[in-house]
Short mmCIF file of C-alpha atoms in Angstrom, two decimals:
data_model
loop_
_atom_site.label_atom_id
_atom_site.label_comp_id
_atom_site.label_asym_id
_atom_site.label_seq_id
_atom_site.Cartn_x
_atom_site.Cartn_y
_atom_site.Cartn_z
CA MET Y 1 0.00 0.00 0.00
CA ASP Y 2 2.87 2.34 0.77
CA SER Y 3 4.35 1.82 -2.68
CA VAL Y 4 1.07 2.86 -4.29
CA MET Y 5 0.86 5.97 -2.12
CA ASN Y 6 4.50 6.81 -2.91
CA PHE Y 7 3.75 6.46 -6.62
CA PHE Y 8 0.83 8.88 -6.45
CA ARG Y 9 2.85 11.32 -4.35
CA SER Y 10 5.68 11.27 -6.87
CA VAL Y 11 3.22 11.81 -9.73
CA TYR Y 12 1.65 14.70 -7.84
CA ARG Y 13 5.08 16.28 -7.18
CA TYR Y 14 6.04 15.91 -10.85
CA ILE Y 15 2.79 17.51 -12.04
CA ARG Y 16 3.04 20.26 -9.42
CA ALA Y 17 6.58 21.06 -10.53
CA HIS Y 18 5.67 21.31 -14.22
CA LEU Y 19 2.14 22.78 -14.18
CA SER Y 20 0.65 25.79 -12.45
CA THR Y 21 -2.18 25.39 -9.95
CA GLU Y 22 -4.55 27.29 -12.22
CA LEU Y 23 -3.82 24.97 -15.15
CA MET Y 24 -4.33 21.89 -12.93
CA ILE Y 25 -7.71 23.25 -11.83
CA TYR Y 26 -8.73 23.73 -15.47
CA ILE Y 27 -7.63 20.19 -16.32
CA VAL Y 28 -9.57 18.74 -13.38
CA ILE Y 29 -12.69 20.72 -14.37
CA ALA Y 30 -12.36 19.51 -17.98
CA ILE Y 31 -12.03 15.90 -16.85
CA LEU Y 32 -15.05 16.25 -14.54
CA LEU Y 33 -17.09 17.77 -17.39
CA LEU Y 34 -16.15 14.89 -19.69
CA VAL Y 35 -17.17 12.36 -17.03
CA LEU Y 36 -20.45 14.21 -16.48
CA ILE Y 37 -21.19 14.30 -20.21
CA TRP Y 38 -20.42 10.59 -20.47
CA ILE Y 39 -22.76 9.78 -17.56
CA VAL Y 40 -25.58 11.90 -19.01
CA SER Y 41 -25.20 10.30 -22.44
CA ARG Y 42 -25.31 6.80 -20.89
CA ILE Y 43 -28.48 7.70 -18.97
CA MET Y 44 -30.10 9.05 -22.13
CA LYS Y 45 -29.17 5.93 -24.11
CA ARG Y 46 -30.51 3.71 -21.34
CA ARG Y 47 -33.83 5.60 -21.25
CA LYS Y 48 -34.12 5.40 -25.03
CA ALA Y 49 -33.41 1.66 -24.95
CA LEU Y 50 -35.98 1.10 -22.20
CA LYS Y 51 -38.62 3.01 -24.17
CA ARG Y 52 -37.82 0.97 -27.28
CA LEU Y 53 -37.97 -2.26 -25.27
CA SER Y 54 -41.35 -1.28 -23.88
CA ALA Y 55 -42.66 -0.49 -27.37
CA LEU Y 56 -41.36 -3.83 -28.67
CA GLU Y 57 -43.01 -5.70 -25.79
CA ILE Y 58 -46.33 -4.05 -26.62
CA GLU Y 59 -45.88 -4.92 -30.29
CA VAL Y 60 -45.07 -8.56 -29.50
CA ASN Y 61 -48.11 -8.83 -27.24
CA GLU Y 62 -50.32 -7.36 -29.96
CA ILE Y 63 -48.98 -9.88 -32.47
CA ARG Y 64 -49.57 -12.77 -30.03
CA ASN Y 65 -53.11 -11.64 -29.21
CA ASN Y 66 -54.15 -11.04 -32.81
CA ALA Y 67 -55.22 -14.44 -34.11
CA LEU Y 68 -54.44 -15.48 -37.67
CA ALA Y 69 -58.05 -16.61 -38.20
CA TYR Y 70 -59.22 -13.06 -37.42
CA LYS Y 71 -56.86 -11.66 -40.04
CA TYR Y 72 -57.99 -14.26 -42.58
CA ASN Y 73 -61.67 -13.45 -42.00
CA LYS Y 74 -60.91 -9.75 -42.28
CA ALA Y 75 -59.11 -10.31 -45.60
CA ASN Y 76 -62.00 -12.42 -46.91
CA ALA Y 77 -64.52 -9.75 -45.96
CA PHE Y 78 -62.44 -7.14 -47.74
CA ALA Y 79 -62.11 -9.38 -50.79
CA LYS Y 80 -65.89 -9.91 -50.94
CA VAL Y 81 -66.44 -6.16 -50.95
CA ASN Y 82 -63.82 -5.53 -53.61
CA ALA Y 83 -64.43 -7.78 -56.63
CA GLY Y 84 -61.03 -7.08 -58.20
CA VAL Y 85 -59.21 -8.40 -55.17
CA LEU Y 86 -61.49 -11.46 -55.04
CA GLN Y 87 -60.63 -12.40 -58.64
CA PHE Y 88 -56.94 -11.94 -57.95
CA ALA Y 89 -57.17 -14.09 -54.81
CA LYS Y 90 -58.85 -17.00 -56.64
CA THR Y 91 -56.17 -17.24 -59.32
#
């Protein structure tokens, strides 16, 4: 543990010797802003994915609940009303 602490202390001394305090503050603020932007973008992507997942679940449930016989009867009723479609369907 001491070796890790010594490493960070030596890095801090090196940075402190080569950069001004003002520049270090700007760098830290820039890094924090980048982390914040990354977190916000991840949250937005997650919300978008959850909304899409919810919409897909609804769509799957609608497909499961809508029987094929109902669609066939609906198509037949439409074909009976429209004679051109009925002739096309019989050929």
